[in-house]
Coordinates of C-alpha atoms and ligand atoms in Angstrom, one line a residue:
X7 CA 48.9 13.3 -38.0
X8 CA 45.8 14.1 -39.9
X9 CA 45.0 10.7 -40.1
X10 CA 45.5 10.4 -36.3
X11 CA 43.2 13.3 -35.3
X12 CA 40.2 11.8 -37.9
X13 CA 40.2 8.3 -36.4
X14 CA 40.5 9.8 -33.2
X15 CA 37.3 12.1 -33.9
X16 CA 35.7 9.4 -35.6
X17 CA 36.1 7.4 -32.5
X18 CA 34.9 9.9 -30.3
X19 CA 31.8 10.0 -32.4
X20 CA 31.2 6.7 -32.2
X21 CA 31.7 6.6 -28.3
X22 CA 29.0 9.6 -28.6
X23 CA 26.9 8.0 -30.5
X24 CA 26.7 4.9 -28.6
X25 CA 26.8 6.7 -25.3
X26 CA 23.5 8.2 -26.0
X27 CA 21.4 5.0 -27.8
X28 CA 22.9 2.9 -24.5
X29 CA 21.3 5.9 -22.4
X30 CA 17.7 5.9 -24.2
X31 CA 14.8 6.0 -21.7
X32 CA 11.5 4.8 -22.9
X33 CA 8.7 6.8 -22.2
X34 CA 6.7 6.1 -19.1
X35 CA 3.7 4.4 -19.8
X36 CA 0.3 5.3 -18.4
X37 CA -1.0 4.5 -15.3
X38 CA -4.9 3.9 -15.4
X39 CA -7.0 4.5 -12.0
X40 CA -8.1 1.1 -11.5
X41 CA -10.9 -0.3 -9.0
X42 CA -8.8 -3.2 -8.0
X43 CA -12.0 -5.2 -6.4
X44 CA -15.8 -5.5 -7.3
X45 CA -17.7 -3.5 -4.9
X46 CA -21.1 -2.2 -5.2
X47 CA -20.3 1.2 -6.5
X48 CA -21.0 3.6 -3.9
X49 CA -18.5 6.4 -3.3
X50 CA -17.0 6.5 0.3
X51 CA -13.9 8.6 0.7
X52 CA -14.7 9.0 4.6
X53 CA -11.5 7.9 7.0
X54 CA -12.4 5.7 9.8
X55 CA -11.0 5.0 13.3
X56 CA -9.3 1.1 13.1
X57 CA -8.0 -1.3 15.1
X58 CA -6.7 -5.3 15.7
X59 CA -9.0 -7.0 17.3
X60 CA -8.4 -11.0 16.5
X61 CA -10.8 -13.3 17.9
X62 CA -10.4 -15.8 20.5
X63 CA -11.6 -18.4 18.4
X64 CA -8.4 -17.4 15.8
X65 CA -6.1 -17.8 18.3
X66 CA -7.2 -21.3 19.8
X67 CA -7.1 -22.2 15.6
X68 CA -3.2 -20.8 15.9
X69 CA -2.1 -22.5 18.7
X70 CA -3.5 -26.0 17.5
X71 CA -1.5 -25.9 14.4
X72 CA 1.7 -24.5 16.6
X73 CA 0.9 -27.9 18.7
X74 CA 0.7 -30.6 15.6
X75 CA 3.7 -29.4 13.5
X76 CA 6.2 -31.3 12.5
X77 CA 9.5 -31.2 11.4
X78 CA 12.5 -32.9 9.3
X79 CA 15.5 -32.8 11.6
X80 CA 18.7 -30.2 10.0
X81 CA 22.1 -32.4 8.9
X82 CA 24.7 -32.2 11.2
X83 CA 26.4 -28.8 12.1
X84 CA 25.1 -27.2 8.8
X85 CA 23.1 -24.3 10.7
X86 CA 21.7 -22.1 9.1
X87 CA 23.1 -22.7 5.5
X88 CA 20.5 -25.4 4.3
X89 CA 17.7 -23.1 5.1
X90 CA 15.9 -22.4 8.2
X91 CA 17.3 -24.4 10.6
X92 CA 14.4 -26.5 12.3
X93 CA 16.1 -27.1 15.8
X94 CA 15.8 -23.7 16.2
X95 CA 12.5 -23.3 14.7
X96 CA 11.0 -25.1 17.4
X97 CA 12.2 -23.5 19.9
X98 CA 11.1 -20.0 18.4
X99 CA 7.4 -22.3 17.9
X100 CA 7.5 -23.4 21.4
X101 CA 7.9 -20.0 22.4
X102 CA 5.6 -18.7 20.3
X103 CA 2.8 -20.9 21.8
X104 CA 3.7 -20.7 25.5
X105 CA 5.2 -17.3 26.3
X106 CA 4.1 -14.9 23.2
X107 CA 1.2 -13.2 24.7
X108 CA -0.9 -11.8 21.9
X109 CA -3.5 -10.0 24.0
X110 CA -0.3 -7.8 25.1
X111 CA 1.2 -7.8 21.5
X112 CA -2.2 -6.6 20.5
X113 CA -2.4 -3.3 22.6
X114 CA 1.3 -2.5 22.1
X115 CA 0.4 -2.6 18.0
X116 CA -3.1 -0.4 18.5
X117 CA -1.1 1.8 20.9
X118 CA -0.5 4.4 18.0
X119 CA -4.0 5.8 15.6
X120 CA -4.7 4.0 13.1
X121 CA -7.1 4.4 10.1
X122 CA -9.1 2.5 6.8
X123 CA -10.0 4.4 4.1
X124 CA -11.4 2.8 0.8
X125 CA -8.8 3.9 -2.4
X126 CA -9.1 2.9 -5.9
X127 CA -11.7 0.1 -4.8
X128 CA -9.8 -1.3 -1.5
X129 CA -9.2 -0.2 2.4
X130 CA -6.1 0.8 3.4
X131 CA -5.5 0.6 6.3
X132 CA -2.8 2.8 7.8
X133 CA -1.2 4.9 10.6
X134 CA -1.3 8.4 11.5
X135 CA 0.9 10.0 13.9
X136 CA 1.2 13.8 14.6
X137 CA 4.0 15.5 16.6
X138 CA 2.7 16.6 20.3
X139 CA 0.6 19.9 20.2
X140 CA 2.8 22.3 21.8
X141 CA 6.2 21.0 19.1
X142 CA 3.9 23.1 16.8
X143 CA 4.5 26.7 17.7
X144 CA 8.8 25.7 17.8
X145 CA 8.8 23.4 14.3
X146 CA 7.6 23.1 11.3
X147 CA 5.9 20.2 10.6
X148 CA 6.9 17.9 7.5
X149 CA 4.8 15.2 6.5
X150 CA 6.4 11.5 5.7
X151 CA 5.1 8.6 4.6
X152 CA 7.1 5.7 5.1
X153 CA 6.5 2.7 2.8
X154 CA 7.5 -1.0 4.0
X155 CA 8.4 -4.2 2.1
X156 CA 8.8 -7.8 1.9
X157 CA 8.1 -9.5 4.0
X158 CA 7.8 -6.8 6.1
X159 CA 4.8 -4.7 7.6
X160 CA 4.2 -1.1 9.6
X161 CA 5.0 -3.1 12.4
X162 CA 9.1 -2.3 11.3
X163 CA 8.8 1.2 11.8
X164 CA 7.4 1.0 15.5
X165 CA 10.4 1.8 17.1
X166 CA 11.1 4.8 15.0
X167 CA 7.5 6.5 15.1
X168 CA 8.0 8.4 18.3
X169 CA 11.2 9.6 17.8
X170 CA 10.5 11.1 14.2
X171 CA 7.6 12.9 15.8
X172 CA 10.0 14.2 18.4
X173 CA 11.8 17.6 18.1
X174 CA 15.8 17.9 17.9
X175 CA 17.3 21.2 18.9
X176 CA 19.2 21.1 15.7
X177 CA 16.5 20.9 13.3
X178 CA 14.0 23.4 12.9
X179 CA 11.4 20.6 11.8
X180 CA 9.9 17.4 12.8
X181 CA 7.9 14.9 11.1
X182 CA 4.2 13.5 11.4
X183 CA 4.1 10.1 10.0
X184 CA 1.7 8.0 7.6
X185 CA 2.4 4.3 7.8
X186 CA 0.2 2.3 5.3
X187 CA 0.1 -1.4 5.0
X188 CA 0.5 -2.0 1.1
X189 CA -2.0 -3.5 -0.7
X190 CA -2.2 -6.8 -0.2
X191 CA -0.3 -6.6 3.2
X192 CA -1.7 -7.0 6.3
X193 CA -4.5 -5.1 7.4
X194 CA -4.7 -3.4 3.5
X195 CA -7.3 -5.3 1.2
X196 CA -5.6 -7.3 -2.2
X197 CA -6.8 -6.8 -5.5
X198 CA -9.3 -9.2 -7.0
X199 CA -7.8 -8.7 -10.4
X200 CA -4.2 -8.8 -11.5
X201 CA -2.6 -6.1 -12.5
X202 CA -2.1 -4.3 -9.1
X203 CA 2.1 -3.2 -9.9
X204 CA 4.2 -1.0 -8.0
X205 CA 3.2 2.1 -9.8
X206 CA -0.2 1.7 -9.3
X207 CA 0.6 1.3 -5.8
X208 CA 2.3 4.4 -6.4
X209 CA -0.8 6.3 -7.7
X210 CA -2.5 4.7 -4.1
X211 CA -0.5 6.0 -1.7
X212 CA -0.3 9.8 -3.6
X213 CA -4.5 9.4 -3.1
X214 CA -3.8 8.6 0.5
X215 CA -1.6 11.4 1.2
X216 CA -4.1 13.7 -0.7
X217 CA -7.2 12.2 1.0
X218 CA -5.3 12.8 4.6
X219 CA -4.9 16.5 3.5
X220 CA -1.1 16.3 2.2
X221 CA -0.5 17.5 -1.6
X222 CA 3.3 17.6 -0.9
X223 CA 5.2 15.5 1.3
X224 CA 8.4 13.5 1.5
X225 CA 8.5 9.5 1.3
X226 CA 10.9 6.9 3.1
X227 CA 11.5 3.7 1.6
X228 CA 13.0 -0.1 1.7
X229 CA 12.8 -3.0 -0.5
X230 CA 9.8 -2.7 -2.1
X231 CA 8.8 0.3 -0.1
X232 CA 12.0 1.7 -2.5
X233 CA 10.5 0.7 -5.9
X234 CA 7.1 2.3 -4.8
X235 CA 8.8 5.6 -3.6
X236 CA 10.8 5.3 -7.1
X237 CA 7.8 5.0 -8.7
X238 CA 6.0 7.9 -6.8
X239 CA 8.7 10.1 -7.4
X240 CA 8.7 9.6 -11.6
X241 CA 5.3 9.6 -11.9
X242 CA 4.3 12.0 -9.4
X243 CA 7.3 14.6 -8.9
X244 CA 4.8 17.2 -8.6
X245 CA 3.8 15.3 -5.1
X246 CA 7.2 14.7 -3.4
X247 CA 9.5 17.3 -1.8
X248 CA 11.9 14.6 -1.3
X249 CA 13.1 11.1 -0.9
X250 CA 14.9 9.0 1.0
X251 CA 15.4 5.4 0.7
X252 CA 17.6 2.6 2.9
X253 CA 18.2 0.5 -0.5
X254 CA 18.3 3.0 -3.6
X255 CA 17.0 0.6 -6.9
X256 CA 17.7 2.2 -10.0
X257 CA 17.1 0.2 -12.7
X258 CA 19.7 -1.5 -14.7
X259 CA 20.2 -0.1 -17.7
X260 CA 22.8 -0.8 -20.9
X261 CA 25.1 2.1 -19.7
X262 CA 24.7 0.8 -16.0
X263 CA 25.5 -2.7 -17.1
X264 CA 28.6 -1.8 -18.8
X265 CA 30.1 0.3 -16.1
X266 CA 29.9 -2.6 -13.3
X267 CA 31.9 -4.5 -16.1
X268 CA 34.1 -2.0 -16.0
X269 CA 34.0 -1.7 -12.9
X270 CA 34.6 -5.3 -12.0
X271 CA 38.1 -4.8 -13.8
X272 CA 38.9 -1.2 -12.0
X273 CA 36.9 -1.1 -8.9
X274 CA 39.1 2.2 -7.7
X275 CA 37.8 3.6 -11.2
X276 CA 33.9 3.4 -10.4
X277 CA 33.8 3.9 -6.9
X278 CA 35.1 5.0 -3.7
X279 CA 33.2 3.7 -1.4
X280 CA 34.2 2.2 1.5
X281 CA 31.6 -0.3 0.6
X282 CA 33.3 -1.8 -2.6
X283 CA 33.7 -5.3 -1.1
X284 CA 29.5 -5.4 -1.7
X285 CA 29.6 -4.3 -5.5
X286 CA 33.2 -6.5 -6.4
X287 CA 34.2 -9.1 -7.1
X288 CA 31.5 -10.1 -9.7
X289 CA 32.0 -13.8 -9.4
X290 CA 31.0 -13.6 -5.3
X291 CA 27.8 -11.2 -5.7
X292 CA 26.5 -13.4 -8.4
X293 CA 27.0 -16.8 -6.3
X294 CA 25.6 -14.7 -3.4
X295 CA 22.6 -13.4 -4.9
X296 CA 21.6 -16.8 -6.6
X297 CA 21.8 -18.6 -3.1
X298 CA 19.5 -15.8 -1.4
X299 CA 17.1 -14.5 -4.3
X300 CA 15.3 -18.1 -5.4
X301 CA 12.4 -16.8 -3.5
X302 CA 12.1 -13.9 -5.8
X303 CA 12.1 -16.5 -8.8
X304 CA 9.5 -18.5 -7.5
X305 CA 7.3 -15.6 -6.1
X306 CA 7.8 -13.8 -9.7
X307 CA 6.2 -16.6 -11.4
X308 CA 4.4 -19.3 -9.4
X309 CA 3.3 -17.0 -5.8
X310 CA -0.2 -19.2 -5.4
X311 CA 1.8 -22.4 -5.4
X312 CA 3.8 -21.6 -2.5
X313 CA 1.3 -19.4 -1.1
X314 CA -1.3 -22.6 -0.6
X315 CA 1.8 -24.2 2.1
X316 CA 2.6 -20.8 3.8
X317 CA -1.3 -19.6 4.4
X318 CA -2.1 -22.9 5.5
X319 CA 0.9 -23.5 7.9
X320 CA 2.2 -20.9 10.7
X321 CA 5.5 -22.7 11.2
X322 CA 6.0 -22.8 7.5
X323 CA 5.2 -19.6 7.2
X324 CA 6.9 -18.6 10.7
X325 CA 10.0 -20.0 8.7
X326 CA 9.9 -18.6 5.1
X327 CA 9.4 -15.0 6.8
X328 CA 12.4 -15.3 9.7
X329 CA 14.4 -16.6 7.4
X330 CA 14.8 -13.5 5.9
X331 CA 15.0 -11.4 8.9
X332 CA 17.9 -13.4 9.6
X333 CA 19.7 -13.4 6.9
X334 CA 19.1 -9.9 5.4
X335 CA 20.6 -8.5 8.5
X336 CA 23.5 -10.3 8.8
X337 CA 24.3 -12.6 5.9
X338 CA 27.0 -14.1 8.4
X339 CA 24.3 -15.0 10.7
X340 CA 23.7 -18.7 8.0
X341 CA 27.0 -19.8 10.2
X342 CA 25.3 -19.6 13.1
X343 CA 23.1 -22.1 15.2
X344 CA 20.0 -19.6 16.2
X345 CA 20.6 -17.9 13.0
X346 CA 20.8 -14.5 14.9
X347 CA 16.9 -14.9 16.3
X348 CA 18.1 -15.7 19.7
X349 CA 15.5 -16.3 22.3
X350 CA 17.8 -15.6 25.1
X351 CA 19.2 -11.8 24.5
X352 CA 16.0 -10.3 24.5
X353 CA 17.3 -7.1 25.7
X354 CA 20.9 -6.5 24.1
X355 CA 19.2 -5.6 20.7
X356 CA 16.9 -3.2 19.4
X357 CA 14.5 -6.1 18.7
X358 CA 13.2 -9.2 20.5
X359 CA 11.4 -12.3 19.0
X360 CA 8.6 -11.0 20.5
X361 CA 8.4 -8.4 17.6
X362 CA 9.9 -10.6 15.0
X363 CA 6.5 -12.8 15.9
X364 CA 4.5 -9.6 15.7
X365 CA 5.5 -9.3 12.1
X366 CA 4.6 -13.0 11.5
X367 CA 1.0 -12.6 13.1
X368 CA 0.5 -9.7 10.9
X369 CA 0.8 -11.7 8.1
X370 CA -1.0 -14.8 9.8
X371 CA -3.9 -13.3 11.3
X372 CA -5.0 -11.7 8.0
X373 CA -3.8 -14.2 5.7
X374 CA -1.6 -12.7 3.4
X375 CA 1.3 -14.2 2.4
X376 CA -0.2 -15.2 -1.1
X377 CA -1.4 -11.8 -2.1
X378 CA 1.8 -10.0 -0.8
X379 CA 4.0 -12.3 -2.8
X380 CA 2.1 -11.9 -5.6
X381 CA 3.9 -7.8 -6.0
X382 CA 7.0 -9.6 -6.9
X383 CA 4.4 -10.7 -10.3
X384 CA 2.9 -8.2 -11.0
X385 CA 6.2 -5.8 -10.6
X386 CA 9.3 -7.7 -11.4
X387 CA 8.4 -8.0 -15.0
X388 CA 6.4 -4.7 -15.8
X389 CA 7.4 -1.3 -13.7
X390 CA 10.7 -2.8 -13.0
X391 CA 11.7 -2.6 -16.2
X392 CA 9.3 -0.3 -18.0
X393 CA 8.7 2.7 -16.2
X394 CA 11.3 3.6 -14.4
X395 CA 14.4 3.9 -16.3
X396 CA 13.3 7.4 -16.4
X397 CA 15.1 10.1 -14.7
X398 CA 13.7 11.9 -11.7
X399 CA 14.6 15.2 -10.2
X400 CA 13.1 14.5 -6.9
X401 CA 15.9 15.5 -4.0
X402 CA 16.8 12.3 -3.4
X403 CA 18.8 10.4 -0.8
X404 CA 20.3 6.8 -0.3
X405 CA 21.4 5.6 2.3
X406 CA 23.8 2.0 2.1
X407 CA 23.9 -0.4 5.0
X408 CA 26.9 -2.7 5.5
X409 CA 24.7 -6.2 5.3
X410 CA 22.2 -4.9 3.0
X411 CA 21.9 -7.6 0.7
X412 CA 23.2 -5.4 -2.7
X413 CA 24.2 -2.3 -3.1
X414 CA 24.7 0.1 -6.0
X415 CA 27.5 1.9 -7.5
X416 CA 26.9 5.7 -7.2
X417 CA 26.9 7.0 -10.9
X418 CA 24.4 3.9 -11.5
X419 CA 22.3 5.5 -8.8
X420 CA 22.6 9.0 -10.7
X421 CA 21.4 7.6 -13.6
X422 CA 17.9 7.4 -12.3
X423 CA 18.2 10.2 -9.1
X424 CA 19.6 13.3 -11.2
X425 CA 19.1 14.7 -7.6
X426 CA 20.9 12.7 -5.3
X427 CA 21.9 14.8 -2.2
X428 CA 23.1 12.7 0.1
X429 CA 24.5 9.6 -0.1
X430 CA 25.5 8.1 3.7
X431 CA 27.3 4.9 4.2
X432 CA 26.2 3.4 7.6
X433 CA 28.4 2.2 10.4
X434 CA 26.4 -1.0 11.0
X435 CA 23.0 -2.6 10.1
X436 CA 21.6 -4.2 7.0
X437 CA 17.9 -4.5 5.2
X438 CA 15.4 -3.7 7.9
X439 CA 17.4 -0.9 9.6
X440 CA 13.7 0.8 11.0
X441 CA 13.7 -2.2 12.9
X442 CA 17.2 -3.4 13.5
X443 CA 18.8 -0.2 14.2
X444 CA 15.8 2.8 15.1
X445 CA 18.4 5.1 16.3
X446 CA 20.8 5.0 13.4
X447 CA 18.2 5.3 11.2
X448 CA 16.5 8.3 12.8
X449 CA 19.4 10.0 12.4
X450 CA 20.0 9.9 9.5
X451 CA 16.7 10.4 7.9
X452 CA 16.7 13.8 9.9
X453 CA 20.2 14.5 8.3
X454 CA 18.6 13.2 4.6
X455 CA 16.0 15.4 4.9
X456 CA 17.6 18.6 6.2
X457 CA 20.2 18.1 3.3
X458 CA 17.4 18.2 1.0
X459 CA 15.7 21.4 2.5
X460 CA 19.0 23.1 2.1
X461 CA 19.2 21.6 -1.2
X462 CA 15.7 23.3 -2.1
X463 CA 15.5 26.4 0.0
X464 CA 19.2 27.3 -0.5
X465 CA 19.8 27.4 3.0
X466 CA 22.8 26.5 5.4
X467 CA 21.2 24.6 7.9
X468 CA 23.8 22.4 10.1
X469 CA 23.2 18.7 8.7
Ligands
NAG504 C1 -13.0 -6.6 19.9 O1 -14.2 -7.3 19.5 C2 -15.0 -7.7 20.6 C3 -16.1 -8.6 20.0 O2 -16.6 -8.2 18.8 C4 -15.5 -6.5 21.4 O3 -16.3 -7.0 22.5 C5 -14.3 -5.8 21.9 O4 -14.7 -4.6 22.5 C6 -13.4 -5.4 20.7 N1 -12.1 -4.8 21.2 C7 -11.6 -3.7 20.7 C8 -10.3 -3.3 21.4 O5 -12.0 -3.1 19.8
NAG505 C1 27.9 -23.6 12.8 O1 28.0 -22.9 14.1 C2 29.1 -23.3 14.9 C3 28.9 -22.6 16.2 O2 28.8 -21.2 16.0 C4 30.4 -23.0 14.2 O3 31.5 -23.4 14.9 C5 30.4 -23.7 12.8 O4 31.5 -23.3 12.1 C6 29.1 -23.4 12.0 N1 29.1 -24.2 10.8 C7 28.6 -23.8 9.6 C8 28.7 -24.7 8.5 O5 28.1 -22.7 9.5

């Protein structure tokens, strides 16, 4: 008996013990304001007024190259499943050169403010929009900053920028928005030197919010928009009411790793959620991910190499981009012969090709495709898995999509968001769900964010 109970405490000791070195965070390391391009030194913190204008001469350029590409014909009947399939790519070109009407694309894109401002050595170019004038007196007003991704833009969150600035009779608040392109992206400057990761971006975007007049505000993220927010919210807690993110990254740790073991044995032991099929079984999420992520691979290490094809091609780059709009909605759509971009059911979606082209052209017009790739560089191998291991107590809230393309198992998520206050599994919808689904995910930001505020302010509002 004696015997019994030492081995058994001994045991228990060890499990302790072994608990707490598999749970060791690392310290965060410093993050250095950095002047990420030579300049001439002066000092401008003003904001300016911007907008796209592209010039006629660009476009003629564009629709040459549309005109002389050319393509390798797709095997029989494979669809989507070698890659973008080039039958339909030239439809979506042919489209793209005869019917997408840029001048009209153009004034729909500077149809909300938009503004530069010079941080940390580069413009940022972002926009700013405020609920009407007389929501004021009824709501309060919460600022959010909502962050985009790979290879994604601002343009994603179009759809959801007037109704987050709109009030809802069950919510005593509404939001006024800041939409930057990141660094690198679009309309935003690159760095000249390396070293530009996603928690410097994080120190960025808590000057932007500063310089625009916030000193606390909330932050919605995706993909890498996630990681920033992450970041923001461990290195900047001080900044950030709350948080809400469509794809919750925490970062893998020993502890983490050894429960999706376990859990691979006794799914009904980790998790309840209805979205187990997406964490289990092991063997299927590993073939899964190694057939979608070999852009991650190649962008982690070599992003110039392929960036010299895709700045100097539209197609190719037309095609590296939709790719993953199709498949990162819908991983089903690979079976399929338009891959899900249909050019005929323009109006039985929340989308049309018109805006998936919009997204392309932002990435065309201001070539780049290089310098956004390169985040996956700087980031993958440094912040990724330095920094951020460390807990946050940030309110936080995730939110999991069906045919988003991994998802998380809740106590990993707790590891990192000691705060997490709401955790919503979606009806429908997968990685760029400002885009694909502007309703849905309205909702249930709102919802997020008033869980949070009761959260904080110990109240009952209905969520
Ligand atoms: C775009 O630039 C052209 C030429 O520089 C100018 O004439 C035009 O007014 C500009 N348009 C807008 C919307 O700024
Ligand atoms: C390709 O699409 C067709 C039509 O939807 C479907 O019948 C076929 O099974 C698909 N094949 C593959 C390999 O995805």
């Amino acid at each position: 008996m004696k015997k019994f109970l030492a081995v058994t405490i001994g045991i228990l000791a060890a499990a302790y013990y072994m608990y707490n070195f598999l749970n060791i965070k690392p310290p965060l390391p410093p993050i250095h304001d950095t002047i990420w391009k030579d300049e001439d030194g002066t000092i401008d913190n003003e904001i300016y007024p911007f907008s796209i204008n592209v010039t006629k001469k660009n476009l003629e350029y564009l629709k040459r190259r549309l005109r002389d590409s050319v393509y390798a014909p797709p095997l029989k009947g494979v669809n989507f499943t070698y890659g973008f399939n080039t039958d339909h790519l030239q439809k979506i070109v042919n489209y793209w050169l005869n019917d997408y009407n840029w001048n009209e694309r153009e004034k729909l894109l500077n149809a909300v403010p938009q503004f530069r401002t010079r941080i940390s050595g580069l413009n940022i170019h972002f926009i700013h929009l405020k609920p009407h004038a007389n929501v004021l007196k009824q709501k309060r007003v919460l600022p959010l900053l909502l962050l985009h991704g790979w290879p994604g833009s601002v343009k994603e969150f179009y759809k959801v920028l007037p109704l987050l600035v709109s009030p809802q009779s069950e919510y005593d608040f509404v939001f006024e928005v800041v939409v930057p392109s990141l660094p690198g992206y679009g309309f935003s400057e690159a760095a000249t030197k390396p070293g530009l990761d996603t928690a410097h971006i994080a120190l960025i975007m808590k000057k932007l919010m500063n310089r625009i007049g916030f000193t606390k505000f909330y932050v919605q993220g995706g993909d890498w928009g996630s990681i920033i927010g992450t970041d923001m919210i461990t290195f900047y807690p001080e900044s950030v009411n709350g948080f809400h993110s469509n794809l919750c990254i925490p970062p893998i740790s020993s502890l983490s790793m050894i429960k999706m073991v376990i859990g691979s044995f006794f799914p009904e032991f980790m998790t309840s959620s209805s979205f187990k099929y997406r964490l289990y079984p092991f063997r299927e999420i590993f073939a899964f991910l190694a057939e979608e992520t070999g852009y991650l691979h190649v962008q982690a290490t070599k992003p110039d190499t392929i960036g010299v094809a895709l700045l100097d091609s539209p197609v190719g780059l037309a095609a590296y981009i939709l790719e993953k709009f199709s498949t990162w909605e819908n991983y089903n759509r690979r079976d399929s012969p338009d891959g899900g971009l249909s050019l005929e059911k323009l109006n039985e979606k929340n989308y049309c090709i018109d805006d998936l082209l919009d997204n392309v052209m932002i990435y065309w017009l201001t070539g780049s495709i290089t310098s956004s790739m390169r985040l996956y560089k700087e980031s993958v191998m440094s912040t990724m898995l330095r920094g951020s291991p460390m807990p946050t107590l940030v309110p936080t809230a995730c939110a999991q999509y069906p045919f988003e393309i991994m998802h998380h198992l809740e106590s990993i998520i707790r590891e990192k968001f000691r705060n997490l206050v709401y955790l919503s599994h979606m009806p429908q919808g997968g990685h760029f769900p400002a885009f694909e689904e502007p309703k849905l995910f309205v909702s249930d930001v709102r919802k997020a964010i008033c869980t949070i505020l009761n959260f904080v302010e110990n109240a009952k509002q209905i969520c």
